[in-house]
Short mmCIF file of C-alpha atoms in Angstrom, two decimals:
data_model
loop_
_atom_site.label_atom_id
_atom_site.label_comp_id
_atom_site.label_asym_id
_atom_site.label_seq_id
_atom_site.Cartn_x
_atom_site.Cartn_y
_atom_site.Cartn_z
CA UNK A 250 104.63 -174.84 22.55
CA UNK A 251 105.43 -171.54 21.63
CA UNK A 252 107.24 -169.07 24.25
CA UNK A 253 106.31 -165.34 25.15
CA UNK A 254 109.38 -163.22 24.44
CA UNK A 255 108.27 -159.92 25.13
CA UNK A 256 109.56 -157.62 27.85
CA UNK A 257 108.82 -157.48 31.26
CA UNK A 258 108.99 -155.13 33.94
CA UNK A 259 110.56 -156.15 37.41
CA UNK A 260 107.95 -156.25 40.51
CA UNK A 261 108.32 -155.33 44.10
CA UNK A 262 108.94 -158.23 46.42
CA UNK A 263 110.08 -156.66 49.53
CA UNK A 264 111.19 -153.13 50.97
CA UNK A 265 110.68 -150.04 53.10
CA UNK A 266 112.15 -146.74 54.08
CA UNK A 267 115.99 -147.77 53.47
CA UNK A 268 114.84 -149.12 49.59
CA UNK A 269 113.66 -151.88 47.58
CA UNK A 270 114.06 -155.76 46.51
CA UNK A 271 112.68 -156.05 42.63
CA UNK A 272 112.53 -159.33 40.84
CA UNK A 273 111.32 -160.33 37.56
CA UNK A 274 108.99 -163.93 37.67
CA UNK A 275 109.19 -166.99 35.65
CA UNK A 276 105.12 -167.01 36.01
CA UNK A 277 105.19 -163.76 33.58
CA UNK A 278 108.57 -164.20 32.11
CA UNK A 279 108.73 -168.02 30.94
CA UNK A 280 112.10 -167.46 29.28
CA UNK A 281 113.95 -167.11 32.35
CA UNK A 282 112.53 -170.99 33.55
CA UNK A 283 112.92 -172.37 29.93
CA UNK A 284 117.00 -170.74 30.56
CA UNK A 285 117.37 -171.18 33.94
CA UNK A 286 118.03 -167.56 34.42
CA UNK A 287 117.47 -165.05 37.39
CA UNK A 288 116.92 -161.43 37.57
CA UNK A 289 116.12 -158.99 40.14
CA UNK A 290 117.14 -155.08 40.97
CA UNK A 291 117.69 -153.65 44.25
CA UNK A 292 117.10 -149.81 44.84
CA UNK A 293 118.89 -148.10 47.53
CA UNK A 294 117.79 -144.56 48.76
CA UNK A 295 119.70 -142.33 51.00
CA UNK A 296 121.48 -144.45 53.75
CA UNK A 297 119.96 -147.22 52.51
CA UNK A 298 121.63 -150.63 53.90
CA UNK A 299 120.98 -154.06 52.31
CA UNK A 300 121.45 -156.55 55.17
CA UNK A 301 124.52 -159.06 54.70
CA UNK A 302 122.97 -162.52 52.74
CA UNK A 303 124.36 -165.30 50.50
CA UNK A 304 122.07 -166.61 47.41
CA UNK A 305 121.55 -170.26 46.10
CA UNK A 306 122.97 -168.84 42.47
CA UNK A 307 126.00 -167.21 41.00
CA UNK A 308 125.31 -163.68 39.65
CA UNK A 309 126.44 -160.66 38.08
CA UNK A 310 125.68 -157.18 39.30
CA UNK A 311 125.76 -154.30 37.88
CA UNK A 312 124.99 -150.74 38.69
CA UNK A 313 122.31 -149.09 36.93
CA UNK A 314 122.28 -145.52 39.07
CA UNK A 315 123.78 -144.01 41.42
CA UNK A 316 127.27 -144.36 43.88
CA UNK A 317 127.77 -146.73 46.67
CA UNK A 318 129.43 -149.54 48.91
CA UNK A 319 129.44 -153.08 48.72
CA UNK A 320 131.08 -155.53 50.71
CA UNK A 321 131.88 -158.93 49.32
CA UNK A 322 133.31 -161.45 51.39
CA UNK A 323 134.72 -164.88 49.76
CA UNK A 324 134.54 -167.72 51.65
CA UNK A 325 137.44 -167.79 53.97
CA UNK A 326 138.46 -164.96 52.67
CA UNK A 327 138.07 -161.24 54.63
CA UNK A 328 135.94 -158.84 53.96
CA UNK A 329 136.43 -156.56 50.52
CA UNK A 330 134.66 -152.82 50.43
CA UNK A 331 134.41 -151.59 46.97
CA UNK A 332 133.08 -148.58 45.74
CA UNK A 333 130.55 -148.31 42.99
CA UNK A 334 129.51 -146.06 40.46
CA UNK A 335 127.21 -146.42 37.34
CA UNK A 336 128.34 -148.77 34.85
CA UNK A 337 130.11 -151.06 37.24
CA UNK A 338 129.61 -155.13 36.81
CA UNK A 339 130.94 -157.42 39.74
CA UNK A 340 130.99 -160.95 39.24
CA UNK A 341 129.74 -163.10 42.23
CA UNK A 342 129.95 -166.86 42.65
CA UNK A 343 128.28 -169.43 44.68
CA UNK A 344 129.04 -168.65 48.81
CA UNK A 345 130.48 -165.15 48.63
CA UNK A 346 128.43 -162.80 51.47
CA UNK A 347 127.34 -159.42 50.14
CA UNK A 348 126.06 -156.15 51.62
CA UNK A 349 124.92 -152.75 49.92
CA UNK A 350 125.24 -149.38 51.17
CA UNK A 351 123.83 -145.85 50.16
CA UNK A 352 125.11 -143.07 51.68
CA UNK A 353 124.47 -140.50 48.19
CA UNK A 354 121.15 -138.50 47.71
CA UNK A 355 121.04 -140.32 43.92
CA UNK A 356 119.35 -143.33 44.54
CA UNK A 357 121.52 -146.23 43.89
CA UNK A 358 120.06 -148.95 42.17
CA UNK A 359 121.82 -152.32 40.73
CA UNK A 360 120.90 -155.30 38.33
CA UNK A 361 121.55 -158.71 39.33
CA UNK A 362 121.82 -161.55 36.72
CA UNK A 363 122.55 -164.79 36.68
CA UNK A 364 122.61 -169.05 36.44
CA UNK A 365 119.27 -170.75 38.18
CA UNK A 366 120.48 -174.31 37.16
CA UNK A 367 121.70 -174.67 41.41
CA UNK A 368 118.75 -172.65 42.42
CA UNK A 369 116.07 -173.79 44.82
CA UNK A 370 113.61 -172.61 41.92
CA UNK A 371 114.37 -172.98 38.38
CA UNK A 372 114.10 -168.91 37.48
CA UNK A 373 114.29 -167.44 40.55
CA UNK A 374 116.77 -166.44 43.05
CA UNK A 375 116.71 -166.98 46.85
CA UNK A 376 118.77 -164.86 48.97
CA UNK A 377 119.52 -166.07 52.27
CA UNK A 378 119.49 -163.12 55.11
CA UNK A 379 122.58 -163.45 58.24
CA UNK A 380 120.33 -161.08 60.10
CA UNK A 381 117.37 -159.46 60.18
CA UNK A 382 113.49 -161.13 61.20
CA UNK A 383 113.93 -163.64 58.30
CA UNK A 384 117.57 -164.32 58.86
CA UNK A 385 118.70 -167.69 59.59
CA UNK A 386 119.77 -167.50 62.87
CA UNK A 387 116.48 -166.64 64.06
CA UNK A 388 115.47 -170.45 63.44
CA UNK A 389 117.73 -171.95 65.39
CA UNK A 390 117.61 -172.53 69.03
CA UNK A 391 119.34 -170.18 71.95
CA UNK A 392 121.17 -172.84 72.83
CA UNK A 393 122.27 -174.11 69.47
CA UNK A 394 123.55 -170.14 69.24
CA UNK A 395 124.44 -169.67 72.11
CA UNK A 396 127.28 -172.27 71.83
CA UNK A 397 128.36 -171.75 68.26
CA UNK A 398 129.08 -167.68 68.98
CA UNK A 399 130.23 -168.62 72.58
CA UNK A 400 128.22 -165.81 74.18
CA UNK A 401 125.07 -166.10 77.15
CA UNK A 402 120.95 -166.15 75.86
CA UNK A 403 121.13 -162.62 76.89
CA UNK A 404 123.33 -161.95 74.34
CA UNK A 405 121.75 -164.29 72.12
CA UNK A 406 118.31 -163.02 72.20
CA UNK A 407 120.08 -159.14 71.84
CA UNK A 408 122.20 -160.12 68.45
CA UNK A 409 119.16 -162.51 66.92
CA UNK A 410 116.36 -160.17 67.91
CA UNK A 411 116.90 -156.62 67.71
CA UNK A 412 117.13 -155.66 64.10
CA UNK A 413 113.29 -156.77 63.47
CA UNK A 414 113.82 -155.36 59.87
CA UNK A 415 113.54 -157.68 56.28
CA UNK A 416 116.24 -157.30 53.82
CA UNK A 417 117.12 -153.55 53.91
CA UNK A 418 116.88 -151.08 56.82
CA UNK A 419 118.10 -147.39 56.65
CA UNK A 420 120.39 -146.10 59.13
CA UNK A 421 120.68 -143.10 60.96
CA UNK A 422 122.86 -140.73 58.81
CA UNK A 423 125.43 -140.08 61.65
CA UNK A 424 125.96 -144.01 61.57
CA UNK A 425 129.21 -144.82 60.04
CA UNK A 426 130.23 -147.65 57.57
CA UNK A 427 133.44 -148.81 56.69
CA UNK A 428 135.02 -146.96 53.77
CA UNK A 429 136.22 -148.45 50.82
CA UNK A 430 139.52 -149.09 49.44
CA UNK A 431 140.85 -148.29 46.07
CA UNK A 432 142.58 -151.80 45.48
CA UNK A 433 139.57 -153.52 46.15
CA UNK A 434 138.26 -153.05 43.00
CA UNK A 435 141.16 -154.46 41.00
CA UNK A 436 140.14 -157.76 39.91
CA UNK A 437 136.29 -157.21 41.01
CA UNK A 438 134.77 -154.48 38.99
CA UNK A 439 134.47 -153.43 35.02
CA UNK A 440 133.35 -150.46 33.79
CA UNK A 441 130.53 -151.47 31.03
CA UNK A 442 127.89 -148.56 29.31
CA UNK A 443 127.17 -148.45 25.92
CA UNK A 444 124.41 -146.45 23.94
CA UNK A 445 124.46 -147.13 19.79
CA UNK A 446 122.16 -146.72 16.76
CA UNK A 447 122.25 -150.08 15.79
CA UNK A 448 123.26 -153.58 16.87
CA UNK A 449 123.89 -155.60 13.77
CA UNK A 450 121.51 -158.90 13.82
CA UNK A 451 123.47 -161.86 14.58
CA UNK A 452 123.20 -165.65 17.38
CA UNK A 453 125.08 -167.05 19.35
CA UNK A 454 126.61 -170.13 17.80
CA UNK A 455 127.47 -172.03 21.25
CA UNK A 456 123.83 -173.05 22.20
CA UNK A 457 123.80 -170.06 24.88
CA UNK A 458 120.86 -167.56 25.64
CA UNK A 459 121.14 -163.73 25.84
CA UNK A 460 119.73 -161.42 28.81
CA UNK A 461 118.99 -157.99 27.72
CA UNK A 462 118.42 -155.24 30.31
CA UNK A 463 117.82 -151.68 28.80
CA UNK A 464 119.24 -149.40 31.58
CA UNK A 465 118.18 -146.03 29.61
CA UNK A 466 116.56 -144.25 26.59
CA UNK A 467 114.47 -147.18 23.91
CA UNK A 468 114.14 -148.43 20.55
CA UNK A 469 113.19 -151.53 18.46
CA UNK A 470 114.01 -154.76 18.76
CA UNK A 471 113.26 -158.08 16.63
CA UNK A 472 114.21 -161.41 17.19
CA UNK A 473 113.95 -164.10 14.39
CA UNK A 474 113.58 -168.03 14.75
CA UNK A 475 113.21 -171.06 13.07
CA UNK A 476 111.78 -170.88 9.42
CA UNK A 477 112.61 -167.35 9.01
CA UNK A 478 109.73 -166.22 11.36
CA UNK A 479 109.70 -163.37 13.10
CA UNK A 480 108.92 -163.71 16.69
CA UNK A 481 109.08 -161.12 18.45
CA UNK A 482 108.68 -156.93 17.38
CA UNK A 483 108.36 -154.73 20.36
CA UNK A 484 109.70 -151.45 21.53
CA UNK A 485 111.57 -151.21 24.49
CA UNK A 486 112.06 -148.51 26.91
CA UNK A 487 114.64 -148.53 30.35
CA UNK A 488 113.62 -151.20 32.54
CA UNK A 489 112.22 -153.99 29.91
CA UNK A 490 114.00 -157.47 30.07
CA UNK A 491 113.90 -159.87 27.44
CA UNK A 492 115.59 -163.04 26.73
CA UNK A 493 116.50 -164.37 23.26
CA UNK A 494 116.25 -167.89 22.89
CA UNK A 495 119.33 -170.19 21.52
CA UNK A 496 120.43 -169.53 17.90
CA UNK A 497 118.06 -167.16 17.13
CA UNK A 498 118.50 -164.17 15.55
CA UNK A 499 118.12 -160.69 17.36
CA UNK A 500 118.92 -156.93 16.07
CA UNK A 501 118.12 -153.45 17.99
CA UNK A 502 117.49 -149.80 16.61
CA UNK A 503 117.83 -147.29 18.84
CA UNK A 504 115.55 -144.30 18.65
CA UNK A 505 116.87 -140.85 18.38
CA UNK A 506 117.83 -140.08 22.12
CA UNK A 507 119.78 -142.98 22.19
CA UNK A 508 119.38 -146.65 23.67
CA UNK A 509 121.90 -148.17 26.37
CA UNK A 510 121.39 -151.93 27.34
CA UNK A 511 123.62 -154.40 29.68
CA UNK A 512 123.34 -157.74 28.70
CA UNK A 513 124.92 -161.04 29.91
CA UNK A 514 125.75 -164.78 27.94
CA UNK A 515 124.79 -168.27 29.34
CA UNK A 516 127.81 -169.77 28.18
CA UNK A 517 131.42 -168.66 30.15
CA UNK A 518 133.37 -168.19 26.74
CA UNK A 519 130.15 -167.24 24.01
CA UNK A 520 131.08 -167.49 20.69
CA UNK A 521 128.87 -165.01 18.26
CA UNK A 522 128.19 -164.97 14.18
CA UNK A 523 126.72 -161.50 12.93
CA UNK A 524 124.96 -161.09 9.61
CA UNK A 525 126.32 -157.68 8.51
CA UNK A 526 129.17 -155.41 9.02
CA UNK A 527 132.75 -155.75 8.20
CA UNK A 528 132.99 -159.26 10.48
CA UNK A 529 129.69 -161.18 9.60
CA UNK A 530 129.93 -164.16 7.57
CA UNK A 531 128.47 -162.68 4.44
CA UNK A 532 132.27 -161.28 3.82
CA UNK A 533 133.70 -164.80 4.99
CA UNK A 534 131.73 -166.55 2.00
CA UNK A 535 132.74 -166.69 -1.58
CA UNK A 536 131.42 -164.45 -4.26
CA UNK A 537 130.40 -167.09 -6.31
CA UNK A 538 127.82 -168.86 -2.73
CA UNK A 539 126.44 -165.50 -2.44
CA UNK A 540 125.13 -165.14 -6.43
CA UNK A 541 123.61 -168.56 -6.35
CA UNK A 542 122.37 -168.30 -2.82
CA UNK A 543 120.55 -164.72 -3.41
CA UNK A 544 119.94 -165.36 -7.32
CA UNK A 545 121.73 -162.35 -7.97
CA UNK A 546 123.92 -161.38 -10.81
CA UNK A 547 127.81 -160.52 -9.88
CA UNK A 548 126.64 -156.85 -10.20
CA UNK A 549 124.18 -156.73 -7.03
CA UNK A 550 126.41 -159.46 -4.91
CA UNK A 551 129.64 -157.09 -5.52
CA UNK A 552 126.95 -154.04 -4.13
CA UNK A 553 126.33 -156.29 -1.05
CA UNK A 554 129.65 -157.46 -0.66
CA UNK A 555 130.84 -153.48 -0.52
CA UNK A 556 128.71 -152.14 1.91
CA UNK A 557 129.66 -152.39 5.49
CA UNK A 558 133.41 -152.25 4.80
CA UNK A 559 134.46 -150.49 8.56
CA UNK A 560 131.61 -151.23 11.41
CA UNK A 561 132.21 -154.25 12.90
CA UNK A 562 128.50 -154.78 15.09
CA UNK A 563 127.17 -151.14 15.67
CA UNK A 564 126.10 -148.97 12.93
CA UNK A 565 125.48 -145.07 12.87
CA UNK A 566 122.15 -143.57 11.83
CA UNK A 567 121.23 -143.39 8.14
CA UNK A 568 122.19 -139.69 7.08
#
């Protein structure tokens, strides 16, 4: 059965005045099932706050827009603030706590991607809330609460009930959140952005898939597959996602403005091959494979062999 591997556009799942929960659905997007891959983008506005939850997957993040705060706490560990700016990616595994702060004009948005394999649903990822009306403490019992914070149901009923908000909230601008620290992002963030003319076709040769997120400008892109088919040629514009299935082929032109895209690798150490530039196995393989291969005299397969002598992957614009 044959796979849809156009792009998709995220969808709203939840929000209000402090910002937005996006998410992209295996229903529309059957790659991300077939991979076991999750994606979803939250979009802070002005003292926008993202309530403190844990999710049933590993992820990365990375910021699309804008400046912020996180917090990350790993288990048994205390409580990290970072800042963030565009281009940052932060790596989080399975049990660390997370909140999201706004406190710019810019709106500060961020990707999350990641491994579904753990999830609850195969595609999907499911964030679970420490406060809030769909937090978890709100399905327990006062007494059950009562005696694991050591405080009176009057207390109880004030800490489980009063922030009647879902997922995000947006506080009063006088409110003040903890500040971040400059060594806190040693070790947890890395500057990533990239825009380039062309991406030279090439796989992965380790059996993983690759997420592509275009964070700004567009272009082309084709992907081929088994038989020398071409499956998929599409345009893509800031926002698409699209998922390239194992060992196939993919390539991206970008148009004139420009084309910047953040992707991430299923495997923890990805191994690639590329089909042109000064690295691709075309150079690797004798003079001799490449005549009878192409059925080309020495002439035309010492004209291939030539061209692509000092780009490795990307490629400037034909002059």
């Amino acid at each position: 059965m044959e796979v849809d591997l156009s792009p998709k556009l995220c969808k709203k799942v939840y929000g209000g005045d402090g910002g937005s929960y996006y998410a992209w659905s295996p229903a529309e997007l059957a790659m991300l099932k077939e991979g076991n891959i999750g994606a979803a983008k939250l979009a802070l506005e002005k003292n926008g706050f993202a309530l403190p939850r844990y999710s049933d997957s590993a992820k990365v993040a990375y910021v699309l827009q804008g400046n912020g705060v996180a917090g990350i706490v790993l288990p048994e560990k205390e409580e990290k603030v970072v800042a963030l700016k565009k281009g940052d990616a932060i790596a989080l595994p399975f049990g660390v706590v997370t909140w999201w702060y706004n406190k710019e004009d810019t709106e500060l948005v961020v990707l999350f991607m990641g491994d579904t394999s753990t999830a609850h649903k195969t595609g999907e990822f499911t964030d679970f809330f420490l406060t809030g009306s769909n937090g978890i403490f709100t399905g327990f019992s006062s007494e059950f609460v009562s005696r694991a914070w050591n405080v009176d149901d009057k207390n109880v009923k004030t800490l489980v009930g009063n922030q009647s908000a879902k997922g995000i909230v947006k506080l009063d601008g006088s409110f003040k959140m903890p500040e971040p620290k400059k060594e806190n992002r040693e070790g947890l963030c890395v500057q990533l952005l990239d825009g380039n003319a062309m991406c030279s076709p090439g796989f992965s040769c380790d059996s993983a898939l690759q997420v592509t997120y275009i964070v700004s400008g567009s272009g082309r892109v084709q992907v081929v597959g088994v038989d020398g088919r071409r499956v998929l040629e599409t345009t893509v514009k800031a926002g698409h996602l699209f998922i390239v299935p194992r060992f196939f082929v993919v390539s991206k032109i970008c148009d004139p403005d420009g084309m910047s895209w953040f992707s991430i690798i299923t495997t923890p150490n990805p191994i690639f091959t590329h089909l042109a530039g000064r690295t691709s196995v075309w150079k690797a393989l004798s003079p001799q494979v490449l005549e009878a291969s192409f059925k080309v005299s020495p002439d035309v397969e010492q004209l291939f062999r030539s061209k692509r002598m000092n780009e490795e992957i990307f490629f400037p614009p034909p002059k």
